[in-house]
XYZ file of C-alpha atoms in Angstrom:
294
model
C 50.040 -2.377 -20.053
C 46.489 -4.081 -19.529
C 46.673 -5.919 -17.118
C 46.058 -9.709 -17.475
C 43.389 -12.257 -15.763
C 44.072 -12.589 -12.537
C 44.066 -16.781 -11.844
C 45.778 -17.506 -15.725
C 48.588 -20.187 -16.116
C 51.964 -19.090 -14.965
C 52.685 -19.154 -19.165
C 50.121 -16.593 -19.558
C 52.713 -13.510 -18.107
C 54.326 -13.768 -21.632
C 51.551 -12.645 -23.194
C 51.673 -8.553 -23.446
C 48.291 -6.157 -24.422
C 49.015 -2.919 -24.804
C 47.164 0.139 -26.516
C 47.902 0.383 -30.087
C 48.518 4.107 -29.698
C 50.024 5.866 -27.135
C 49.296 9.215 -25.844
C 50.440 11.396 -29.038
C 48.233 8.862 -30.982
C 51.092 7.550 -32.589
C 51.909 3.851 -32.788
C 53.470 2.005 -30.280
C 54.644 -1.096 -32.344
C 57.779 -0.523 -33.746
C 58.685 -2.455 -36.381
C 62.661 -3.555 -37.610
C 64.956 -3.762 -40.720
C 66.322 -6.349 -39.067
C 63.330 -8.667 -39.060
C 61.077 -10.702 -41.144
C 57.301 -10.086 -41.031
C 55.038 -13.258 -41.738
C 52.087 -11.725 -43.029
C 48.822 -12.811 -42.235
C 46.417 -9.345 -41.916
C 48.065 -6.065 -43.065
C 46.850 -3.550 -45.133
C 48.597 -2.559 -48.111
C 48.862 1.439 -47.743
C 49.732 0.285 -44.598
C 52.494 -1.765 -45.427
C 53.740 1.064 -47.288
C 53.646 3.658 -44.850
C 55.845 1.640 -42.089
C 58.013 0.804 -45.184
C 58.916 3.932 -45.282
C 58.617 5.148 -41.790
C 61.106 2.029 -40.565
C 63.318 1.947 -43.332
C 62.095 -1.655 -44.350
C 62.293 -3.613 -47.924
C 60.624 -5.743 -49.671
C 62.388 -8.664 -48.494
C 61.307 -7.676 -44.539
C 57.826 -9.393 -45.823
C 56.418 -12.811 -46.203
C 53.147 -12.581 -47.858
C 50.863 -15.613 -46.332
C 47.551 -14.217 -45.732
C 44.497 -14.497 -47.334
C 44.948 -14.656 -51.417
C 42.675 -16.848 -53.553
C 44.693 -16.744 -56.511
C 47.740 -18.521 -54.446
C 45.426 -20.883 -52.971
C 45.613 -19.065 -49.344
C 41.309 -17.825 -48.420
C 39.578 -16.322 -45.620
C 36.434 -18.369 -45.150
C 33.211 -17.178 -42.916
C 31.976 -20.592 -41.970
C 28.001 -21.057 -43.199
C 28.178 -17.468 -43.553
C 27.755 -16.834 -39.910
C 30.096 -14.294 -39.961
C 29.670 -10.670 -41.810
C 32.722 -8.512 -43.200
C 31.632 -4.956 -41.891
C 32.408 -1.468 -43.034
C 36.121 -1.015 -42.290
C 36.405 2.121 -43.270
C 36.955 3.778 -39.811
C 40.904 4.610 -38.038
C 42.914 1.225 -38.385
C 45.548 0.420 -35.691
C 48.030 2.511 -36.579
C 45.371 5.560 -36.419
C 45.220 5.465 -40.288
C 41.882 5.119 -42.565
C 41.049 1.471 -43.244
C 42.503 -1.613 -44.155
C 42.032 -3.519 -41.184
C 39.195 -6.984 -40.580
C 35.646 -5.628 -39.494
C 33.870 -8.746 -38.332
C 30.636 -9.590 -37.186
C 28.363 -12.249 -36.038
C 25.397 -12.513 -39.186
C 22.826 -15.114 -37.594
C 20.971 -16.880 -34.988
C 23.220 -20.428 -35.148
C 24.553 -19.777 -31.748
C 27.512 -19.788 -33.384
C 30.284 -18.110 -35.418
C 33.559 -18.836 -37.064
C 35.822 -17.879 -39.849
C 39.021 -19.604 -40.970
C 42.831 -18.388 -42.796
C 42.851 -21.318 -44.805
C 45.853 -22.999 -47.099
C 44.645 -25.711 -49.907
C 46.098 -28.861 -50.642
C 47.363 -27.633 -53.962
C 49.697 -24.901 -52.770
C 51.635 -25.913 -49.567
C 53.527 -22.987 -47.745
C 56.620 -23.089 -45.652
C 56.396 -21.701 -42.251
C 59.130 -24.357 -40.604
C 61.133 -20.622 -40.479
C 58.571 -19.184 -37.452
C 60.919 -20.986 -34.639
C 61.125 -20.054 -30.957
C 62.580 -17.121 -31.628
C 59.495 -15.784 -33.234
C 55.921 -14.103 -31.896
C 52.778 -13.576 -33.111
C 51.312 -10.249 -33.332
C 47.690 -8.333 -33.701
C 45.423 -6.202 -33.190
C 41.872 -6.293 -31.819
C 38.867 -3.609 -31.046
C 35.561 -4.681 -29.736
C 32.431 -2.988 -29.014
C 30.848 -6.289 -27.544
C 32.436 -7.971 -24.266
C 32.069 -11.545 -24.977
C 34.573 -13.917 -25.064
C 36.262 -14.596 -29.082
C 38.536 -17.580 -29.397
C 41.244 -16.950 -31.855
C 42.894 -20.419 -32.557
C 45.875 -21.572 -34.388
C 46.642 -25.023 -35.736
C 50.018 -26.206 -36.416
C 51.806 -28.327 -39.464
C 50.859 -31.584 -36.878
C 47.142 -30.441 -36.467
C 48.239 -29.218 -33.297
C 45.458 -26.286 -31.814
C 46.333 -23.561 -29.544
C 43.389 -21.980 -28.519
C 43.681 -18.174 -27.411
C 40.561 -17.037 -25.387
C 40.153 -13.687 -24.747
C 37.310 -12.834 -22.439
C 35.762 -12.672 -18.652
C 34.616 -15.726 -19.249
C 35.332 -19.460 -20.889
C 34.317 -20.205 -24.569
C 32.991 -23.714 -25.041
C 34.962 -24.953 -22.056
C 38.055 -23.079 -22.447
C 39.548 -20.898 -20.123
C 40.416 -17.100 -21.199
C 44.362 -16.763 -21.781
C 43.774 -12.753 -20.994
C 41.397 -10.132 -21.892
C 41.504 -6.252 -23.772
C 39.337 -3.752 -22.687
C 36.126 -3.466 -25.227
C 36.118 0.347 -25.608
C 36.292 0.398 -29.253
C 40.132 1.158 -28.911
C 42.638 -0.149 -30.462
C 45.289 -3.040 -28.333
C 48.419 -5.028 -29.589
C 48.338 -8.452 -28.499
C 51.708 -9.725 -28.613
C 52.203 -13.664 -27.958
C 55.655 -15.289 -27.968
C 55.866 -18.706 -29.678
C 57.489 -20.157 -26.736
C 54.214 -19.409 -25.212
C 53.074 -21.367 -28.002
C 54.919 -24.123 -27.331
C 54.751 -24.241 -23.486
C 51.218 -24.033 -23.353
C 50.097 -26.024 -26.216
C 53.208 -27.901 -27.402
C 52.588 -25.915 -30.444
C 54.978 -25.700 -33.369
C 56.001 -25.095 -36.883
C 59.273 -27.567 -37.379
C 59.064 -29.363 -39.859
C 56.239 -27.216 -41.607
C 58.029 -26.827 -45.270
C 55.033 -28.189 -46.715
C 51.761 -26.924 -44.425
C 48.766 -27.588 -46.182
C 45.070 -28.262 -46.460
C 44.831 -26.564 -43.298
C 43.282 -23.542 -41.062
C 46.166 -21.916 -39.766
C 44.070 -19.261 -38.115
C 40.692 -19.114 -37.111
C 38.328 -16.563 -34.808
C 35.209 -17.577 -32.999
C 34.000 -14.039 -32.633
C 30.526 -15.019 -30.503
C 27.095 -16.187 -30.879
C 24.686 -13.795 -30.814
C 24.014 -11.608 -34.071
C 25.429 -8.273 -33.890
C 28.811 -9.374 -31.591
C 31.862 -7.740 -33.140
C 35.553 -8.176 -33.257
C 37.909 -6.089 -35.628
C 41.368 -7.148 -36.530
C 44.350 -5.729 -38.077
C 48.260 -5.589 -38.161
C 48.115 -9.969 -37.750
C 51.855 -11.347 -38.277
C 54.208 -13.553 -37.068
C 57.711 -11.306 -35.997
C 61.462 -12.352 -35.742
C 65.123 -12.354 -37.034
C 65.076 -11.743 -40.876
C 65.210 -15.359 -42.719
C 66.390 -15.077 -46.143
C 62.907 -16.235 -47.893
C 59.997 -13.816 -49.631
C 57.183 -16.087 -49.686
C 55.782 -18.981 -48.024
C 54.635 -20.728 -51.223
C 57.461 -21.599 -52.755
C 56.860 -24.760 -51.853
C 58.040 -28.333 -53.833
C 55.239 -30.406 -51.629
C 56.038 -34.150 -51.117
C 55.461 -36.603 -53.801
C 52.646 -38.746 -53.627
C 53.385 -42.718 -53.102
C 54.014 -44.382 -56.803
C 53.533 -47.665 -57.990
C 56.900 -50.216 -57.313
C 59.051 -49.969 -59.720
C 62.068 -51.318 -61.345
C 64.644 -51.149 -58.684
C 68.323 -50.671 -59.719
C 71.472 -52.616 -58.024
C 75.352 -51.606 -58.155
C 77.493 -54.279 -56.327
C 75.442 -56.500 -54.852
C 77.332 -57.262 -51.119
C 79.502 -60.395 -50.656
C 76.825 -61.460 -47.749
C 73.767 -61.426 -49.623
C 72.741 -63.914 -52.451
C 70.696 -63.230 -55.478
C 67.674 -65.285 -56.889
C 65.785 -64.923 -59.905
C 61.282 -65.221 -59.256
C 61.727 -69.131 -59.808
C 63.795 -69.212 -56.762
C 67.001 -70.298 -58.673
C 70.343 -69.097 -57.933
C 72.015 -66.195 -60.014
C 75.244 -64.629 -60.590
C 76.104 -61.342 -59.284
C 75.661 -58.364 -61.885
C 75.078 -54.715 -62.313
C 71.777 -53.051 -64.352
C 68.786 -52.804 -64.172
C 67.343 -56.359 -64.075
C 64.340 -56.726 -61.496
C 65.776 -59.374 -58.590
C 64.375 -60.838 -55.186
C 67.321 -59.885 -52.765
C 67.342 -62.509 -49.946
C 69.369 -60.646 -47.227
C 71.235 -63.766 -45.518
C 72.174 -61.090 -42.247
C 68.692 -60.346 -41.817
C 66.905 -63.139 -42.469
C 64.536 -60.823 -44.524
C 63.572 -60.638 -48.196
C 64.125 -56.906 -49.613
């Protein structure tokens, strides 16, 4: 295991990096029928291949990565970062199908963003505590890349990897930058510890960035990504999308009475007492307990 910055919060122990590949070249993440996968960067022959290799179905995924048609995009932010040639091993020692990022200008800054619209909510209240986030990252370049999250409350955990801060925020742990291959693994309780970061509640996250990288700020700085999901026990769901999001806030409307309570008296809008009744007739209900008009 790579070892972790010496002088990091007592929180960040949870965090593991390991190689991607061990020794025989062969992958070290081993992946479960027994779990769900919350998709946010995986390749599809890739997705195939530990399919089969692991004995998993369909139903062990949960699609939520980047997919304009569903609403769900991968953004680079004033085009300051550059998609580069991906074609070389992934992290499973395969051919392709992993993130090749780089910075593209002179801003003195870079970013790129996993974003959700406002149209097409997704569910993710189902990552809980019991959950972690996994991925992969190579690096030619040694600065430090922020890769943040941001919850359903706008909540942002920022995980710095580096030697040194990025804008004023400490490193959480480092990987060596020999263009190899390391699985970051990052329990949500870490999450929540350190950042009082969550997903409860989130059955209708939306018009968000639910992941981001700041990959540097030079031109040329690099940071590739693969094999990016959140891991734990299987939840019986398929997709995150199938989503009924909250109504929006009507106009008042006709309000509808059964019994109306022996404590409370009814008025009609000239102030005038009425009899009791049932129906739809619009009424001023002077609550005589409260004191309050309803």
């Amino acid at each position: 295991m790579v070892s972790l910055l010496a002088g990091a919060s007592m929180y960040a122990q949870e965090i593991s990096i390991t190689p991607s590949l061990n020794d025989a070249k062969q992958p070290q993440f081993q992946f479960s029928p027994d779990e769900s996968y919350f998709l946010i960067q995986l390749g599809d022959e890739q997705q195939q291949e530990v399919k089969d290799l692991y004995g998993l179905a369909d139903d062990n995924f949960v699609w939520m990565g980047a997919d304009p048609d569903n609403g769900r995009n991968i953004w680079s932010w004033e085009e300051t970062v550059a998609w580069a040639d991906a074609s070389g091993d992934n992290c499973f020692g395969g051919k392709g199908g992993y993130q090749s990022w780089r910075v593209a200008t002179a801003k003195g800054w870079s970013g790129l963003g996993y974003n959700v619209s406002a149209k097409v909510p997704m569910d993710l209240h189902w990552i809980n505590s019991d959950f972690s986030l996994h991925m992969a990252l190579r690096s030619f370049t040694t600065q430090s890349i922020d890769i943040y999250l941001t919850d359903n409350n706008k909540t942002v955990a920022h995980l710095v990897f580096g030697q040194m801060a990025y804008d004023g925020i400490d490193p959480v742990a480092d990987f060596p930058r020999d263009g190899n291959w390391y699985d970051v693994e990052i329990p949500m309780t870490y999450l929540e510890d350190q950042f009082e970061f969550t997903y409860d509640g989130a059955t209708a996250y939306a018009d968000n960035n639910y992941l981001c990288a700041l990959i540097g700020k030079s031109p040329g700085l690099s940071l590739d990504f693969d094999a990016c999901f959140f891991h734990g026990p299987k939840v019986p769901v398929t997709s995150v999308i199938d989503v009924t999001p909250p109504e929006a806030p009507t106009s008042i409307e006709s309000t509808q009475y059964t019994e109306i309570p022996s404590w409370q008296q009814s008025y009609d809008l000239q102030g005038r007492p009425v009899a009791k009744s049932r129906g739809s007739n619009r009424q001023v209900i002077i609550n005589t307990k409260r004191k309050a008009i309803q």
